[in-house]
Amino acid sequence: MNTEMKMNTAGFTLLELLIALALGLIVLTAVLGVFNSSTLSYNVQEDVAAMQQDVRVSKMFVERDIRMAGAGLAGYPLVGSLTADDLQPFVVENNLGENNSDRITISYVIPTPDECGDPPPSTTLPSCSSLPDLIVSDDMPENSAQARIVQTTPVSSWDDGCYCEGVEYPSPAFGFEFLIETPPGTPPEDRTADIAILTQVQANNNNMIQNRPIRINGIRIPNVIVNEYPAGSIIRFFSLQPLLRVQYFVNEDNILMRKEDVFENQAWTDNAPQPIAEHIEDLQFAFGLDTDDDGEINADGWRWSDAEGHFEGDGDLSDDDKSLVRTVRISVLGRTNQDREELGPEIRPALEDHAASEDPDYFRRRLSQTMVELRNIEILMNAN
């Protein structure tokens, strides 16, 4: 008996396979396109997000220090290598940073709770920083090693001694340093100060202090200087609060740099600049002046401003202007680390006296601006 064998003829023809392959390629191309677009968008957003974060950090640092400009500078003594220029609240150098950015130097005193620190164990003496200022009288010869104090400021509170930085200075032979400086109101160019050694207080002897020559560590220190100062000069215990000088600028790698120096041991440190944030293309400042002392920024009182009237002259802020500054506008312009040709061209915007770019590029940018009121400068100018 013959059996009929049946063959399975089910399957795809070559044409069907080619059509399926073509459709698969089309779908794969679309998927790859979406993936590539998503990757590019992600990379752009990552670059933009990093730039925005760096701009925020830059603004925070610069704003914090500018807000402190001038704090504690009123009456700070011109000792050691200090000059009147060192006690300027800020110095701005226009277009001296990379990409014609501005460079600013800010000075202020870091407040401390007690300049003399914690008392030594079991001491009964007061802190030397609590001693009141003394006012020099005018009836002692210049070559005298004694200084008479006017009766309105008796020296009796200095008579028991004091402590500072863990060291006790008991009566009657003290041996600590004190500062004498020209009277309040002395013009900046005529201000002087010196450090002398207090050797004895004579509270019951015509209200005088002595600063005779003394030996410290075997070295004889002459001290006949007090009576070279005019009547009304101020004597105070010598202990300086930290004086800080901070500089901001943008370097050639578009990094905002911060240089911090401290006045200590009667000289400035010289520390290396430290990086604060990347992706910073421009740093600009504009200054609002109250020229008629009405408490308001004058319409024509801006320096380095592009507000309607653009900026005045070459943008320089004169020394006379500085005492009138009440507001600072800080402008930080960020730029992505890479250009993005897939997003189309842009032009770097104008910023204060920094003109807009004439040639477009493919970088993305973000601008952050903030206004800071300089209340410390107003206090400083009123004190002087």
Tab-separated table of C-alpha atoms in Angstrom:
chain	number	residue	atom	x	y	z
A	1	MET	CA	0.000	0.000	0.000
A	2	ASN	CA	1.439	3.333	-1.071
A	3	THR	CA	1.473	6.161	1.444
A	4	GLU	CA	1.473	9.722	0.176
A	5	MET	CA	4.114	11.851	1.884
A	6	LYS	CA	3.227	15.504	2.326
A	7	MET	CA	6.015	18.162	2.479
A	8	ASN	CA	5.706	21.290	4.679
A	9	THR	CA	5.981	24.189	2.303
A	10	ALA	CA	5.379	26.971	4.941
A	11	GLY	CA	8.124	29.772	5.127
A	12	PHE	CA	9.247	33.201	3.810
A	13	THR	CA	10.170	33.997	0.344
A	14	LEU	CA	13.345	35.967	-0.399
A	15	LEU	CA	11.281	39.017	-1.244
A	16	GLU	CA	9.510	38.895	2.118
A	17	LEU	CA	12.851	38.635	3.909
A	18	LEU	CA	14.198	41.662	2.060
A	19	ILE	CA	11.099	43.692	2.881
A	20	ALA	CA	11.299	42.726	6.577
A	21	LEU	CA	14.987	43.622	6.688
A	22	ALA	CA	14.322	47.014	5.099
A	23	LEU	CA	11.565	47.770	7.601
A	24	GLY	CA	13.835	46.726	10.472
A	25	LEU	CA	16.580	49.061	9.248
A	26	ILE	CA	14.107	51.902	9.013
A	27	VAL	CA	12.951	51.323	12.594
A	28	LEU	CA	16.544	50.918	13.836
A	29	THR	CA	17.594	54.133	12.113
A	30	ALA	CA	14.733	55.984	13.777
A	31	VAL	CA	15.623	54.522	17.174
A	32	LEU	CA	19.283	55.440	16.718
A	33	GLY	CA	18.248	58.935	15.691
A	34	VAL	CA	16.155	59.369	18.812
A	35	PHE	CA	18.971	57.939	20.932
A	36	ASN	CA	21.536	60.234	19.358
A	37	SER	CA	19.263	63.246	19.798
A	38	SER	CA	18.634	62.294	23.432
A	39	THR	CA	22.356	61.861	24.048
A	40	LEU	CA	23.149	65.252	22.529
A	41	SER	CA	20.363	66.880	24.538
A	42	TYR	CA	21.612	65.199	27.715
A	43	ASN	CA	25.189	66.335	27.100
A	44	VAL	CA	24.037	69.883	26.412
A	45	GLN	CA	21.911	69.944	29.556
A	46	GLU	CA	24.784	68.553	31.606
A	47	ASP	CA	27.104	71.251	30.262
A	48	VAL	CA	24.512	73.982	30.834
A	49	ALA	CA	23.706	72.705	34.343
A	50	ALA	CA	27.417	72.700	35.289
A	51	MET	CA	27.757	76.243	33.943
A	52	GLN	CA	24.698	77.462	35.852
A	53	GLN	CA	25.982	75.941	39.086
A	54	ASP	CA	29.385	77.603	38.605
A	55	VAL	CA	27.686	80.946	37.948
A	56	ARG	CA	25.672	80.605	41.175
A	57	VAL	CA	28.774	79.699	43.176
A	58	SER	CA	30.724	82.615	41.691
A	59	LYS	CA	27.977	85.099	42.489
A	60	MET	CA	27.693	83.780	46.035
A	61	PHE	CA	31.421	84.186	46.754
A	62	VAL	CA	31.762	87.636	45.176
A	63	GLU	CA	28.542	88.936	46.749
A	64	ARG	CA	29.563	87.761	50.215
A	65	ASP	CA	32.903	89.586	50.148
A	66	ILE	CA	31.566	92.754	48.513
A	67	ARG	CA	28.865	92.963	51.171
A	68	MET	CA	31.689	93.078	53.756
A	69	ALA	CA	33.728	95.752	51.931
A	70	GLY	CA	34.964	98.410	54.361
A	71	ALA	CA	33.783	96.673	57.530
A	72	GLY	CA	36.014	97.545	60.484
A	73	LEU	CA	38.350	99.802	58.505
A	74	ALA	CA	37.373	102.967	60.387
A	75	GLY	CA	40.258	103.782	62.696
A	76	TYR	CA	42.357	100.792	61.681
A	77	PRO	CA	45.933	101.871	62.493
A	78	LEU	CA	48.561	102.427	59.832
A	79	VAL	CA	51.186	100.152	61.371
A	80	GLY	CA	53.926	98.066	59.822
A	81	SER	CA	53.745	98.065	56.024
A	82	LEU	CA	50.148	99.324	55.883
A	83	THR	CA	49.364	102.393	53.788
A	84	ALA	CA	46.210	104.444	53.360
A	85	ASP	CA	45.620	102.625	50.040
A	86	ASP	CA	45.505	99.304	51.917
A	87	LEU	CA	42.504	100.586	53.858
A	88	GLN	CA	40.387	101.298	50.778
A	89	PRO	CA	37.152	99.248	50.912
A	90	PHE	CA	37.665	98.139	47.322
A	91	VAL	CA	39.863	98.764	44.309
A	92	VAL	CA	38.508	97.962	40.841
A	93	GLU	CA	40.732	97.495	37.825
A	94	ASN	CA	38.607	97.804	34.718
A	95	ASN	CA	39.056	95.189	31.968
A	96	LEU	CA	42.271	93.729	33.428
A	97	GLY	CA	41.024	90.151	33.660
A	98	GLU	CA	40.707	87.586	30.883
A	99	ASN	CA	38.177	88.461	28.142
A	100	ASN	CA	38.347	92.095	29.350
A	101	SER	CA	36.668	91.150	32.614
A	102	ASP	CA	37.019	93.374	35.668
A	103	ARG	CA	39.318	92.636	38.597
A	104	ILE	CA	38.273	93.719	42.081
A	105	THR	CA	40.151	93.809	45.406
A	106	ILE	CA	38.063	94.019	48.592
A	107	SER	CA	39.316	94.825	52.103
A	108	TYR	CA	37.589	94.361	55.437
A	109	VAL	CA	38.281	93.367	59.037
A	110	ILE	CA	37.194	89.948	60.269
A	111	PRO	CA	35.407	90.557	63.590
A	112	THR	CA	36.543	88.514	66.579
A	113	PRO	CA	34.652	88.113	69.902
A	114	ASP	CA	37.737	88.967	71.985
A	115	GLU	CA	41.063	89.838	70.429
A	116	CYS	CA	42.908	88.460	73.472
A	117	GLY	CA	41.251	85.056	73.526
A	118	ASP	CA	40.480	82.924	76.570
A	119	PRO	CA	42.027	83.907	79.928
A	120	PRO	CA	44.924	81.940	81.422
A	121	PRO	CA	43.973	79.484	84.201
A	122	SER	CA	43.184	81.100	87.560
A	123	THR	CA	43.924	84.641	86.372
A	124	THR	CA	42.218	87.540	88.096
A	125	LEU	CA	43.265	90.080	85.479
A	126	PRO	CA	40.917	91.546	82.867
A	127	SER	CA	41.400	91.093	79.148
A	128	CYS	CA	43.790	93.672	77.708
A	129	SER	CA	41.312	94.271	74.871
A	130	SER	CA	38.868	95.625	77.487
A	131	LEU	CA	41.206	98.476	78.481
A	132	PRO	CA	39.747	101.855	77.458
A	133	ASP	CA	41.481	104.133	74.992
A	134	LEU	CA	43.669	106.864	76.512
A	135	ILE	CA	44.021	110.417	75.205
A	136	VAL	CA	47.432	112.094	75.221
A	137	SER	CA	47.769	115.482	76.904
A	138	ASP	CA	49.986	118.295	75.632
A	139	ASP	CA	52.200	119.197	78.598
A	140	MET	CA	55.112	116.717	78.265
A	141	PRO	CA	58.365	117.415	76.405
A	142	GLU	CA	59.057	115.428	73.242
A	143	ASN	CA	62.093	113.704	74.741
A	144	SER	CA	60.203	112.445	77.784
A	145	ALA	CA	59.659	108.734	78.312
A	146	GLN	CA	56.382	109.524	80.054
A	147	ALA	CA	53.053	110.584	78.635
A	148	ARG	CA	50.386	112.436	80.578
A	149	ILE	CA	46.801	111.408	79.955
A	150	VAL	CA	43.992	113.962	79.989
A	151	GLN	CA	41.856	113.670	83.106
A	152	THR	CA	38.723	112.787	81.173
A	153	THR	CA	40.362	109.441	80.350
A	154	PRO	CA	42.095	108.266	83.555
A	155	VAL	CA	44.717	105.541	83.427
A	156	SER	CA	43.495	103.913	86.655
A	157	SER	CA	41.758	101.130	84.685
A	158	TRP	CA	45.180	100.223	83.242
A	159	ASP	CA	46.807	100.081	86.686
A	160	ASP	CA	46.082	96.456	87.615
A	161	GLY	CA	47.460	94.851	84.481
A	162	CYS	CA	45.736	92.502	82.065
A	163	TYR	CA	46.102	89.316	80.002
A	164	CYS	CA	46.171	88.612	76.292
A	165	GLU	CA	46.669	85.432	74.273
A	166	GLY	CA	47.420	83.406	77.396
A	167	VAL	CA	50.037	85.832	78.776
A	168	GLU	CA	49.574	87.887	81.960
A	169	TYR	CA	50.925	91.457	82.209
A	170	PRO	CA	50.715	92.347	85.924
A	171	SER	CA	51.393	95.696	87.569
A	172	PRO	CA	53.734	97.500	88.036
A	173	ALA	CA	56.091	96.465	85.191
A	174	PHE	CA	53.854	95.501	82.312
A	175	GLY	CA	55.998	95.057	79.208
A	176	PHE	CA	53.158	94.726	76.712
A	177	GLU	CA	52.871	96.571	73.433
A	178	PHE	CA	50.512	99.481	73.026
A	179	LEU	CA	49.563	101.509	69.998
A	180	ILE	CA	49.661	105.279	69.682
A	181	GLU	CA	48.118	106.990	66.677
A	182	THR	CA	47.299	110.501	65.531
A	183	PRO	CA	44.018	112.060	66.718
A	184	PRO	CA	40.681	111.092	65.163
A	185	GLY	CA	39.852	113.217	62.149
A	186	THR	CA	43.471	113.429	60.987
A	187	PRO	CA	43.481	113.459	57.137
A	188	PRO	CA	44.417	110.039	55.697
A	189	GLU	CA	47.642	111.373	54.202
A	190	ASP	CA	48.769	112.625	57.656
A	191	ARG	CA	47.751	109.591	59.725
A	192	THR	CA	50.573	107.810	61.523
A	193	ALA	CA	50.820	105.147	64.208
A	194	ASP	CA	53.579	103.509	66.249
A	195	ILE	CA	53.947	100.624	68.643
A	196	ALA	CA	55.626	101.186	72.005
A	197	ILE	CA	56.189	99.183	75.185
A	198	LEU	CA	54.244	100.036	78.328
A	199	THR	CA	56.623	99.737	81.279
A	200	GLN	CA	54.610	101.320	84.085
A	201	VAL	CA	51.311	102.991	84.904
A	202	GLN	CA	51.238	105.929	87.326
A	203	ALA	CA	47.571	106.335	88.063
A	204	ASN	CA	48.246	108.226	91.290
A	205	ASN	CA	51.090	110.339	89.931
A	206	ASN	CA	49.667	112.978	87.638
A	207	ASN	CA	47.822	110.406	85.527
A	208	MET	CA	50.809	109.232	83.475
A	209	ILE	CA	52.135	106.137	81.733
A	210	GLN	CA	55.787	105.299	81.093
A	211	ASN	CA	57.375	103.808	78.018
A	212	ARG	CA	61.007	103.749	79.033
A	213	PRO	CA	63.582	101.657	77.165
A	214	ILE	CA	63.223	97.992	78.007
A	215	ARG	CA	65.039	94.731	77.317
A	216	ILE	CA	63.063	91.949	75.695
A	217	ASN	CA	64.907	88.655	75.118
A	218	GLY	CA	68.156	90.480	75.807
A	219	ILE	CA	67.482	93.172	73.190
A	220	ARG	CA	67.236	96.811	74.327
A	221	ILE	CA	64.203	98.496	72.770
A	222	PRO	CA	64.164	102.335	72.838
A	223	ASN	CA	60.728	103.793	73.468
A	224	VAL	CA	60.873	107.576	73.550
A	225	ILE	CA	58.210	108.135	70.859
A	226	VAL	CA	54.919	108.835	72.614
A	227	ASN	CA	55.444	112.542	73.140
A	228	GLU	CA	56.329	113.077	69.520
A	229	TYR	CA	52.591	112.737	68.906
A	230	PRO	CA	50.272	115.777	69.243
A	231	ALA	CA	47.733	116.279	71.987
A	232	GLY	CA	44.582	114.283	71.385
A	233	SER	CA	46.447	111.275	70.037
A	234	ILE	CA	44.987	107.935	71.065
A	235	ILE	CA	46.695	105.194	73.066
A	236	ARG	CA	45.213	101.702	73.091
A	237	PHE	CA	46.369	98.188	73.827
A	238	PHE	CA	47.942	96.789	70.679
A	239	SER	CA	46.108	93.796	69.308
A	240	LEU	CA	44.868	93.917	65.736
A	241	GLN	CA	41.848	92.107	64.406
A	242	PRO	CA	42.588	90.192	61.191
A	243	LEU	CA	42.577	92.472	58.152
A	244	LEU	CA	41.556	90.592	55.013
A	245	ARG	CA	42.279	91.507	51.391
A	246	VAL	CA	40.432	89.472	48.763
A	247	GLN	CA	40.865	89.714	45.002
A	248	TYR	CA	38.637	88.205	42.296
A	249	PHE	CA	39.526	87.834	38.628
A	250	VAL	CA	38.901	85.525	35.663
A	251	ASN	CA	41.974	83.730	34.312
A	252	GLU	CA	42.826	82.536	30.800
A	253	ASP	CA	41.017	79.224	31.374
A	254	ASN	CA	37.694	80.943	32.192
A	255	ILE	CA	38.077	80.085	35.875
A	256	LEU	CA	37.082	82.570	38.554
A	257	MET	CA	40.053	82.912	40.911
A	258	ARG	CA	40.096	84.178	44.490
A	259	LYS	CA	43.282	85.481	46.136
A	260	GLU	CA	43.101	85.962	49.910
A	261	ASP	CA	45.827	87.717	51.900
A	262	VAL	CA	45.842	88.591	55.605
A	263	PHE	CA	47.690	91.390	57.378
A	264	GLU	CA	49.532	89.697	60.221
A	265	ASN	CA	52.836	90.293	62.004
A	266	GLN	CA	52.629	93.814	60.557
A	267	ALA	CA	52.958	92.564	56.966
A	268	TRP	CA	50.750	91.126	54.240
A	269	THR	CA	50.833	87.469	53.374
A	270	ASP	CA	51.196	86.591	49.690
A	271	ASN	CA	49.022	83.550	49.099
A	272	ALA	CA	48.487	81.866	45.751
A	273	PRO	CA	45.121	82.435	44.012
A	274	GLN	CA	42.649	79.596	44.413
A	275	PRO	CA	40.034	78.473	41.846
A	276	ILE	CA	36.408	79.121	42.749
A	277	ALA	CA	34.406	78.071	39.686
A	278	GLU	CA	34.880	77.118	36.047
A	279	HIS	CA	32.847	78.221	33.003
A	280	ILE	CA	33.087	81.961	33.846
A	281	GLU	CA	33.556	84.140	30.772
A	282	ASP	CA	33.041	87.627	32.165
A	283	LEU	CA	32.908	89.434	35.510
A	284	GLN	CA	31.711	93.037	35.523
A	285	PHE	CA	30.814	95.625	38.159
A	286	ALA	CA	28.729	98.779	38.091
A	287	PHE	CA	28.620	101.266	40.959
A	288	GLY	CA	25.655	103.353	42.064
A	289	LEU	CA	26.574	106.714	43.628
A	290	ASP	CA	24.594	108.967	45.920
A	291	THR	CA	26.077	112.269	44.766
A	292	ASP	CA	23.651	114.586	46.558
A	293	ASP	CA	23.450	112.730	49.903
A	294	ASP	CA	19.690	112.148	49.728
A	295	GLY	CA	19.919	108.426	50.397
A	296	GLU	CA	19.069	107.525	46.786
A	297	ILE	CA	21.228	106.456	43.858
A	298	ASN	CA	21.279	109.291	41.354
A	299	ALA	CA	20.084	108.654	37.814
A	300	ASP	CA	23.413	109.927	36.519
A	301	GLY	CA	25.332	108.372	39.409
A	302	TRP	CA	26.211	105.037	37.827
A	303	ARG	CA	29.720	104.138	36.776
A	304	TRP	CA	30.356	101.408	34.216
A	305	SER	CA	26.634	101.188	33.566
A	306	ASP	CA	24.803	100.497	30.327
A	307	ALA	CA	21.480	101.840	31.641
A	308	GLU	CA	20.150	104.064	28.862
A	309	GLY	CA	23.024	106.533	29.096
A	310	HIS	CA	25.588	103.760	28.631
A	311	PHE	CA	28.680	104.280	30.775
A	312	GLU	CA	30.316	107.585	31.636
A	313	GLY	CA	33.693	108.461	30.180
A	314	ASP	CA	36.044	105.499	30.179
A	315	GLY	CA	34.282	103.869	33.116
A	316	ASP	CA	36.885	104.803	35.698
A	317	LEU	CA	35.744	105.089	39.307
A	318	SER	CA	37.653	108.000	40.836
A	319	ASP	CA	38.852	108.166	44.442
A	320	ASP	CA	36.295	110.914	45.088
A	321	ASP	CA	33.557	108.630	43.768
A	322	LYS	CA	34.403	105.780	46.141
A	323	SER	CA	33.082	107.517	49.236
A	324	LEU	CA	29.761	108.046	47.419
A	325	VAL	CA	29.240	104.436	46.352
A	326	ARG	CA	26.168	102.914	47.997
A	327	THR	CA	25.288	100.070	45.616
A	328	VAL	CA	27.256	97.600	43.521
A	329	ARG	CA	25.798	95.617	40.647
A	330	ILE	CA	27.605	92.311	40.190
A	331	SER	CA	27.361	90.630	36.780
A	332	VAL	CA	28.655	87.100	36.239
A	333	LEU	CA	28.472	85.660	32.720
A	334	GLY	CA	28.876	81.902	32.358
A	335	ARG	CA	29.696	79.967	29.206
A	336	THR	CA	29.456	76.267	28.458
A	337	ASN	CA	32.655	74.295	28.332
A	338	GLN	CA	32.083	73.216	24.703
A	339	ASP	CA	30.527	74.867	21.687
A	340	ARG	CA	27.265	73.297	20.473
A	341	GLU	CA	26.954	73.674	16.733
A	342	GLU	CA	23.858	71.477	16.728
A	343	LEU	CA	21.949	74.241	18.567
A	344	GLY	CA	22.685	77.155	16.285
A	345	PRO	CA	24.832	80.299	16.732
A	346	GLU	CA	24.593	82.953	19.465
A	347	ILE	CA	26.329	86.283	20.131
A	348	ARG	CA	27.992	87.048	23.460
A	349	PRO	CA	25.841	89.823	24.960
A	350	ALA	CA	26.964	93.317	25.948
A	351	LEU	CA	27.677	93.665	29.649
A	352	GLU	CA	28.326	97.027	31.322
A	353	ASP	CA	31.202	98.595	29.348
A	354	HIS	CA	32.047	95.258	27.686
A	355	ALA	CA	30.586	95.436	24.174
A	356	ALA	CA	28.738	92.536	22.577
A	357	SER	CA	30.681	90.214	20.323
A	358	GLU	CA	30.572	90.967	16.618
A	359	ASP	CA	30.953	87.316	15.625
A	360	PRO	CA	28.465	84.603	16.615
A	361	ASP	CA	29.614	81.346	18.142
A	362	TYR	CA	27.974	78.140	19.344
A	363	PHE	CA	28.482	78.417	23.101
A	364	ARG	CA	25.505	78.616	25.470
A	365	ARG	CA	25.612	81.407	28.076
A	366	ARG	CA	23.832	82.404	31.284
A	367	LEU	CA	23.987	85.788	33.029
A	368	SER	CA	23.452	86.317	36.746
A	369	GLN	CA	23.173	89.824	38.199
A	370	THR	CA	22.630	90.998	41.744
A	371	MET	CA	22.604	94.347	43.563
A	372	VAL	CA	24.468	94.758	46.852
A	373	GLU	CA	24.094	97.698	49.232
A	374	LEU	CA	27.421	98.766	50.755
A	375	ARG	CA	26.296	99.869	54.203
A	376	ASN	CA	29.790	99.374	55.640
A	377	ILE	CA	31.204	102.070	53.358
A	378	GLU	CA	28.605	104.591	54.523
A	379	ILE	CA	29.497	103.776	58.141
A	380	LEU	CA	33.207	104.075	57.313
A	381	MET	CA	32.850	107.481	55.657
A	382	ASN	CA	30.752	108.853	58.518
A	383	ALA	CA	33.343	107.625	61.032
A	384	ASN	CA	36.158	109.350	59.166
